[in-house]
Short mmCIF file of C-alpha atoms and ligand atoms in Angstrom, two decimals:
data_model
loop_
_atom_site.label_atom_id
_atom_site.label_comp_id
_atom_site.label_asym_id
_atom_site.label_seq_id
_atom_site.Cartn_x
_atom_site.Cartn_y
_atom_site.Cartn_z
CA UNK A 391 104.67 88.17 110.85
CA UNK A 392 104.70 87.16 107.13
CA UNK A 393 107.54 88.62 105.05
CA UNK A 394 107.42 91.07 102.54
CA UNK A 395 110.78 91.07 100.92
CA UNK A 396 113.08 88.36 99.44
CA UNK A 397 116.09 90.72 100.88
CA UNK A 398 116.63 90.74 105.16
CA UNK A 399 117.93 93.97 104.40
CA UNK A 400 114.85 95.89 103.08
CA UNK A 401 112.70 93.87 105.28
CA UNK A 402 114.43 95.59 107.86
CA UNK A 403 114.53 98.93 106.47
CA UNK A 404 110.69 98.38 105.81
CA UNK A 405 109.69 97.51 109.03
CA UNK A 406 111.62 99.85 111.11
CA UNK A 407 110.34 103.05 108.77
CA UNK A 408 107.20 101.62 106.51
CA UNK A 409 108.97 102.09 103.39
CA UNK A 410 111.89 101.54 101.10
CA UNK A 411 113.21 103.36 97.99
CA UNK A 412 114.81 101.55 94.73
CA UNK A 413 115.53 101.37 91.70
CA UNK A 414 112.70 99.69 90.02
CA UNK A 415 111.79 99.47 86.00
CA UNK A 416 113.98 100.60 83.09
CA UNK A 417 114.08 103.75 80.82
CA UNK A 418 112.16 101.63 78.05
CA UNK A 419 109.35 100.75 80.51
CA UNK A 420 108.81 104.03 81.81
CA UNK A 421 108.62 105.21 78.27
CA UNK A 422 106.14 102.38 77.42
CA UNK A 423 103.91 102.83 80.21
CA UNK A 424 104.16 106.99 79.96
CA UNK A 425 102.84 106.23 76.04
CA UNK A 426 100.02 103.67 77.30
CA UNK A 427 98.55 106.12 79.45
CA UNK A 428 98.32 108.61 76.77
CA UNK A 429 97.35 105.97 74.82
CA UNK A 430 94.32 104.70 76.79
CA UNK A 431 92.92 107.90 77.74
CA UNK A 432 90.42 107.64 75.18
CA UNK A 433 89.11 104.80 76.77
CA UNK A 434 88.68 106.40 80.26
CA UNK A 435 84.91 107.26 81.49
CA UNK A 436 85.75 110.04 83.15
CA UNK A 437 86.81 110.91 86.57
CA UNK A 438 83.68 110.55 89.20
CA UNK A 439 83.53 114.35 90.48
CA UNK A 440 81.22 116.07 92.95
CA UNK A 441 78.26 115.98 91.41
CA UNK A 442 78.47 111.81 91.21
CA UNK A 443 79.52 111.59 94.95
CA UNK A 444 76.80 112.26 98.24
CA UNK A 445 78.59 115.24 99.90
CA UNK A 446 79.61 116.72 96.84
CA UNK A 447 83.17 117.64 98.13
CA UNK A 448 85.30 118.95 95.37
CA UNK A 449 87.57 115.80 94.13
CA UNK A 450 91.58 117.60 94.28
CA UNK A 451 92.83 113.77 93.18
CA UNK A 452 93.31 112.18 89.41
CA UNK A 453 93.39 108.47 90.23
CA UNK A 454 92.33 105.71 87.56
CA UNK A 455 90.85 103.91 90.50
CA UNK A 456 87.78 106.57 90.37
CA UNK A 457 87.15 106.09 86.80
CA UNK A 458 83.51 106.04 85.92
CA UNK A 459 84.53 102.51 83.51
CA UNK A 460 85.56 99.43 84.70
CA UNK A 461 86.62 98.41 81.74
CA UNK A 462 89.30 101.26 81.57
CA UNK A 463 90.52 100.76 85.09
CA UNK A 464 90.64 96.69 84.24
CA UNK A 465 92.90 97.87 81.18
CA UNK A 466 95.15 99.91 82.86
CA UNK A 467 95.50 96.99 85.48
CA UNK A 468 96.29 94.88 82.57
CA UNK A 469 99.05 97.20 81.35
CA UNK A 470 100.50 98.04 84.49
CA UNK A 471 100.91 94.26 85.74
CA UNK A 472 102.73 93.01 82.77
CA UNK A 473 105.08 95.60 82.95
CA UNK A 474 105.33 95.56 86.89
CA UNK A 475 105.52 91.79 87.25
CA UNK A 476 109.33 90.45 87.02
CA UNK A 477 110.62 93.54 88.47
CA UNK A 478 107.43 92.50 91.93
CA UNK A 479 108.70 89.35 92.04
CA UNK A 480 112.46 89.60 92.19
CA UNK A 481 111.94 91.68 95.01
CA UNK A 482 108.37 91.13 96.83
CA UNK A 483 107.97 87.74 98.69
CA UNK A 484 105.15 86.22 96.70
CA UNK A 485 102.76 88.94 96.29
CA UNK A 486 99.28 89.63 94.31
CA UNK A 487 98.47 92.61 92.61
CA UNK A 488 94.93 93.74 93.59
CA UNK A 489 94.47 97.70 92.32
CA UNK A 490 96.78 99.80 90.17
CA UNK A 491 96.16 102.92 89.06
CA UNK A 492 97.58 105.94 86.86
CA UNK A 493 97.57 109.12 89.51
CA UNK A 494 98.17 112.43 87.20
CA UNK A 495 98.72 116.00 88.57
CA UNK A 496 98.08 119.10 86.41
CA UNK A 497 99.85 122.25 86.65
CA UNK A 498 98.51 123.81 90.00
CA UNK A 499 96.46 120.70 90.98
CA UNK A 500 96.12 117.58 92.04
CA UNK A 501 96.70 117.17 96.11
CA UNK A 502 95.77 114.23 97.28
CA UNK A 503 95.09 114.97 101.14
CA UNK A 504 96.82 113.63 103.79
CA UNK A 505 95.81 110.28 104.18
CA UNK A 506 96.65 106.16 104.97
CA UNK A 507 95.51 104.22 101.96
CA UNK A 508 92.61 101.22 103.09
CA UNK A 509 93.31 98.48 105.00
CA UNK A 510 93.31 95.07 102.85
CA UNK A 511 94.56 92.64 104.44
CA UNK A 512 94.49 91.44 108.25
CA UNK A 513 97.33 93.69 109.33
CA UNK A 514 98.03 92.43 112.26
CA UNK A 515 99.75 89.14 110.24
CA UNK A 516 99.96 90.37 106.60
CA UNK A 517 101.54 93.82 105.04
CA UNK A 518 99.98 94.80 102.12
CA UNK A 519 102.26 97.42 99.68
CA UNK A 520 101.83 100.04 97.63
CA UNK A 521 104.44 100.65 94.41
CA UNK A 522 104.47 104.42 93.72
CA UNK A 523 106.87 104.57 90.73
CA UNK A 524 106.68 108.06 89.02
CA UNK A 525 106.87 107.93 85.88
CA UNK A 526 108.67 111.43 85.42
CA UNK A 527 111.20 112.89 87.97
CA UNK A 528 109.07 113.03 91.25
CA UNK A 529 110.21 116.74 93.21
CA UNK A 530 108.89 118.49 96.02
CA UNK A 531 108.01 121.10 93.60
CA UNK A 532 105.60 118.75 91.26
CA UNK A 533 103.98 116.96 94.15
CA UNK A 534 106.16 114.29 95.32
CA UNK A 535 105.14 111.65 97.77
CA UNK A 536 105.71 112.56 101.51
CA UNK A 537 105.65 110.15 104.03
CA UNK A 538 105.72 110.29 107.99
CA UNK A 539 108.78 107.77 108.72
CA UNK A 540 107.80 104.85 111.05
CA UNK A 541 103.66 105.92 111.34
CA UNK A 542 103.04 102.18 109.89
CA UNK A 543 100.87 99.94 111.79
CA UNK A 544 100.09 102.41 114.41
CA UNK A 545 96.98 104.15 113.49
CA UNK A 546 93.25 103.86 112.04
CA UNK A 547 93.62 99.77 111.89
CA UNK A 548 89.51 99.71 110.43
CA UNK A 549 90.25 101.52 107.76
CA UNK A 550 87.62 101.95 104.68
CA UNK A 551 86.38 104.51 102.50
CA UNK A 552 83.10 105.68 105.23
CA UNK A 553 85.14 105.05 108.38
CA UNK A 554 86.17 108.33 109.88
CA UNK A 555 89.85 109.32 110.63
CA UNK A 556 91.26 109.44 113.93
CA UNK A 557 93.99 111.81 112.34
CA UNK A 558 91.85 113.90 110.89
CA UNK A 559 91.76 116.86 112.95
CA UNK A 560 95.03 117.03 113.00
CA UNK A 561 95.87 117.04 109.73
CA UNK A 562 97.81 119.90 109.21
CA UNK A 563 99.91 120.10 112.29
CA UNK A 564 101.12 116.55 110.91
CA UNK A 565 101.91 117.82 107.64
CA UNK A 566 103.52 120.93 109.10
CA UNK A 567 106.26 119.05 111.43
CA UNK A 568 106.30 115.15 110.38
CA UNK A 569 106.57 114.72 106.61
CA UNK A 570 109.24 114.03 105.09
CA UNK A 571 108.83 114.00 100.99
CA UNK A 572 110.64 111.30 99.01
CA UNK A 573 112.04 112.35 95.97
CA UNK A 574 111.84 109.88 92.90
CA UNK A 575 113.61 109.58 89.72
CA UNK A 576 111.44 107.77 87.05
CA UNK A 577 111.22 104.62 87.17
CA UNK A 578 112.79 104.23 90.49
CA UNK A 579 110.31 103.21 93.43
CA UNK A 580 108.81 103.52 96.49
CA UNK A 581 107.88 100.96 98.20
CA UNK A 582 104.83 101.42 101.21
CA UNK A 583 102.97 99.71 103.91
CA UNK A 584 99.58 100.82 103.16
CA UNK A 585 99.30 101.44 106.42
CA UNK A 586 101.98 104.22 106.52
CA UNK A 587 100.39 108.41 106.70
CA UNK A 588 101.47 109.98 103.60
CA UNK A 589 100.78 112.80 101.35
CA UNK A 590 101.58 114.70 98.17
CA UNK A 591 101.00 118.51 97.53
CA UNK A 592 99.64 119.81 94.19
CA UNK A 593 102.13 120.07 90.85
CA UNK A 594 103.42 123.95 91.23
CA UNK A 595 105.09 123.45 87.50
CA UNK A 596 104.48 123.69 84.33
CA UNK A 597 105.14 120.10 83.38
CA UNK A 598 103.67 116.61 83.51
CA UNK A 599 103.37 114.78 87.32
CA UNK A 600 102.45 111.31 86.63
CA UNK A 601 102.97 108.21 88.30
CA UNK A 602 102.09 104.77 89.41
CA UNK A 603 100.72 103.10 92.27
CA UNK A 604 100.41 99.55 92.17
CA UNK A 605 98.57 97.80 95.22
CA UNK A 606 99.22 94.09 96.37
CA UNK A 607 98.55 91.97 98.93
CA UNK A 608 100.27 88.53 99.93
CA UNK A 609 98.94 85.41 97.19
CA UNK A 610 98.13 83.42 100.62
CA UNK A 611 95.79 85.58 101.97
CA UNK A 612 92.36 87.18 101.06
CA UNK A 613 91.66 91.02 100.83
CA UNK A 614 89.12 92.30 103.04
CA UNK A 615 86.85 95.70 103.01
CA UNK A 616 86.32 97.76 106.16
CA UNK A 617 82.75 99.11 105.52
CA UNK A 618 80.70 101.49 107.57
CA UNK A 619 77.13 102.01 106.93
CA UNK A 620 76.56 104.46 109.06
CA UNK A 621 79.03 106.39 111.87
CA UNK A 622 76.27 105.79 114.83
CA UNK A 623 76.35 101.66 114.71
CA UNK A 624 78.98 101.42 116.69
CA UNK A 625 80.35 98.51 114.17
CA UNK A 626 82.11 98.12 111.14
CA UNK A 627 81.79 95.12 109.14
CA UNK A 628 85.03 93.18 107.73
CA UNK A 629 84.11 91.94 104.17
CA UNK A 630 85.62 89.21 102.02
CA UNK A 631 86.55 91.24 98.16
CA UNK A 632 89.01 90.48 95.64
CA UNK A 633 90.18 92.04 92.62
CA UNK A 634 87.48 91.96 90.69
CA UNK A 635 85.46 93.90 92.67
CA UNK A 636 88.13 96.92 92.85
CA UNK A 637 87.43 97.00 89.65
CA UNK A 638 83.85 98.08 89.71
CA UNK A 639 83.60 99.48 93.22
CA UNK A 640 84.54 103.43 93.97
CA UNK A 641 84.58 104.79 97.57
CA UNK A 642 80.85 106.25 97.66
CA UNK A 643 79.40 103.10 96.83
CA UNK A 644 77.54 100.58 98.55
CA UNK A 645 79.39 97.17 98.64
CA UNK A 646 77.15 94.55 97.43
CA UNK A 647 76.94 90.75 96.98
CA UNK A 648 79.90 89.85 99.14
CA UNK A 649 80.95 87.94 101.98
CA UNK A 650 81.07 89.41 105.67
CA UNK A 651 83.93 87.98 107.43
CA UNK A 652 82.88 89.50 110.69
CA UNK A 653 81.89 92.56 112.67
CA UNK A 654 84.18 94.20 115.36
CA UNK A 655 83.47 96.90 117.66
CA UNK A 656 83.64 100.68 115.78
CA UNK A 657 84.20 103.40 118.79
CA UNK A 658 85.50 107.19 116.92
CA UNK A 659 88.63 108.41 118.65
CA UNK A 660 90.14 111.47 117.35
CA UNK A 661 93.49 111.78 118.45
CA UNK A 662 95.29 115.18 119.73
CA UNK A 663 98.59 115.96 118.28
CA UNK A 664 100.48 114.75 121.47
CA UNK A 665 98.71 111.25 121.65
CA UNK A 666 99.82 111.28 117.97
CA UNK A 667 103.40 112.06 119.05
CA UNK A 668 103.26 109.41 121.80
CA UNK A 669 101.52 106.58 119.84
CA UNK A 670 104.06 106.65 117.27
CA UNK A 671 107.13 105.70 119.76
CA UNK A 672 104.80 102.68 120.91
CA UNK A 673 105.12 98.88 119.44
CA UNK A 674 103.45 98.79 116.11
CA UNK A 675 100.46 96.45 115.79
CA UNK A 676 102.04 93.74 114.58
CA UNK A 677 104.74 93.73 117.82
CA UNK A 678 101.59 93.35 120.52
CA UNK A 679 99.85 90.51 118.77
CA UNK A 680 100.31 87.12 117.98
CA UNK A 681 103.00 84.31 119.32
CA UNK A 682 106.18 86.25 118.73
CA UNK A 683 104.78 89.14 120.86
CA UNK A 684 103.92 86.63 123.86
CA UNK A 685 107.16 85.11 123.52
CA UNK A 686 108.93 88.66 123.73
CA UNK A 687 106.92 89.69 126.57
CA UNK A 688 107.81 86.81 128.65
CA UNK A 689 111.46 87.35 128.03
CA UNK A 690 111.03 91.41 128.94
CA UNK A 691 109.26 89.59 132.10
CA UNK A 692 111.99 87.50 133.37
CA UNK A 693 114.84 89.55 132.56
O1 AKG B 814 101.07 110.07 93.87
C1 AKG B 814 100.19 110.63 94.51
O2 AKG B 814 99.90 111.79 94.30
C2 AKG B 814 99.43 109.93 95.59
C3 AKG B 814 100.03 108.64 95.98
C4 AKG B 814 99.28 107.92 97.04
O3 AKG B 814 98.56 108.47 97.83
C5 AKG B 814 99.45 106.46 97.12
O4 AKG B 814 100.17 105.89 96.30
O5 AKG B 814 98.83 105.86 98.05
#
């Protein structure tokens, strides 16, 4: 399995529980990037909302990454990169940034349901990561990010914006009795698998929730798109994107003009709150595939 961190230690961490906390940018930074967004607002073309999307669900989330202009969400990109980078690469192992976005929570607003964030990378060898770095004090009370510890690499593997949840049915038994929320000073981080279940509850004060989310995936590899085009197939197709076309693409569009890697085999399994319980004391993904998994097998065989 490719690294993800410089440091054995946090690799460790990581890979045991799907995430790590640290200290991340400095006081000036946060205050620099807090101005920016205020700053760059102006620019923004709005968030898509129900009447823009097919099933018209109600849209509980502020992300930049569901801005109606591309050339907003490619500024903010811009913005949150330069300030992001040194601090990425002192502590990622050679990583690419591919989305970043602003997420903001109003007063009484702004849950982002439980979820895993897409796959974009070939998970079985690569981690991709998320930075979430609030940008204010991150509390349970304002919304702060929950996570279920050690739920990385375990579930939904084809995961894409039309590809149906195996988790969710049981969405709220999971965040009744497995969350655990991670609160964040600003400008301290958290850094997650992408793969990892997580959550965050709507701001119940009066004050500002904003943060930052930074996606990347490792420079050696490519970032793929699970797509679905419609639940009956019986097959998802595994597309070739890159950055650029994050930039333009939100989840109720069709991709177009790129590359299909392959197809694999699509089969909806919703899962009942005790396979959940038993898949997540199982070998991740990553443990079952690949030459270091055959290699541990045959010494569990002949001891
Ligand atoms: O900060 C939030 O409210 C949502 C964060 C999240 O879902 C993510 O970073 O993937």
């Amino acid at each position: 399995m490719r690294k993800v961190f410089h440091d054995p230690a946090l690799q460790k961490q990581f890979d045991k529980d799907g995430y790590v906390s640290l200290p991340f940018i400095s006081k000036e930074k946060v205050e620099l990037l807090k101005q920016a967004f205020f700053d760059t607002l102006p620019k923004s073309g709005g968030q898509l909302g129900a009447d823009d999307v097919k099933n018209g669900h109600t849209i509980t989330y502020d992300f930049t990454f569901i801005d109606k202009n591309p050339e907003y969400k490619k500024l903010v990109f811009d913005i949150i990169v330069k300030q992001f980078e040194q601090e990425y690469n002192n502590v990622l192992a050679d990583y690419k940034p591919i989305i970043a976005n602003f997420i903001r929570k109003k007063t009484d607003g702004g849950e982002v349901p439980l979820h895993q964030n897409w796959a974009f990378v070939e998970e079985t060898k690569y981690t991709s990561v998320s930075i979430w770095c609030p940008l204010v004090d991150s509390t349970i009370e304002n919304g702060t990010l929950q996570v279920v510890p050690g739920s990385h690499k375990r579930f939904g593997l084809q995961r894409g914006p039309k590809v149906p949840w195996e988790l969710e049915g049981i969405k709220n038994e999971i965040i009744n009795d497995y969350l655990i929320p991670l609160e964040t000073k600003a400008g301290d981080c958290v850094i997650l698998d992408d793969s990892i279940i997580h959550y965050t509850a709507i701001n119940k004060t009066p004050g500002l929730r904003l943060t930052i989310q930074l996606i990347l995936i490792p420079a050696d590899t490519y970032s793929l798109h699970y797509d679905l085009k419609s639940s009956n197939d019986g097959e998802v197709s595994v597309l070739e994107v890159d950055h650029d076309f994050y930039m333009k693409f939100n989840p109720w569009m069709q991709p177009s003009n790129v590359k299909t890697i392959r197809k694999e085999k699509f089969e909806f399994k919703p899962m009942s709150t005790s396979q959940f319980e038993a898949r997540l004391k199982e070998p991740k993904i990553d443990e079952t595939t690949g030459l270091f998994a055959k290699i541990k097998k045959l010494f569990l065989t002949e001891a």
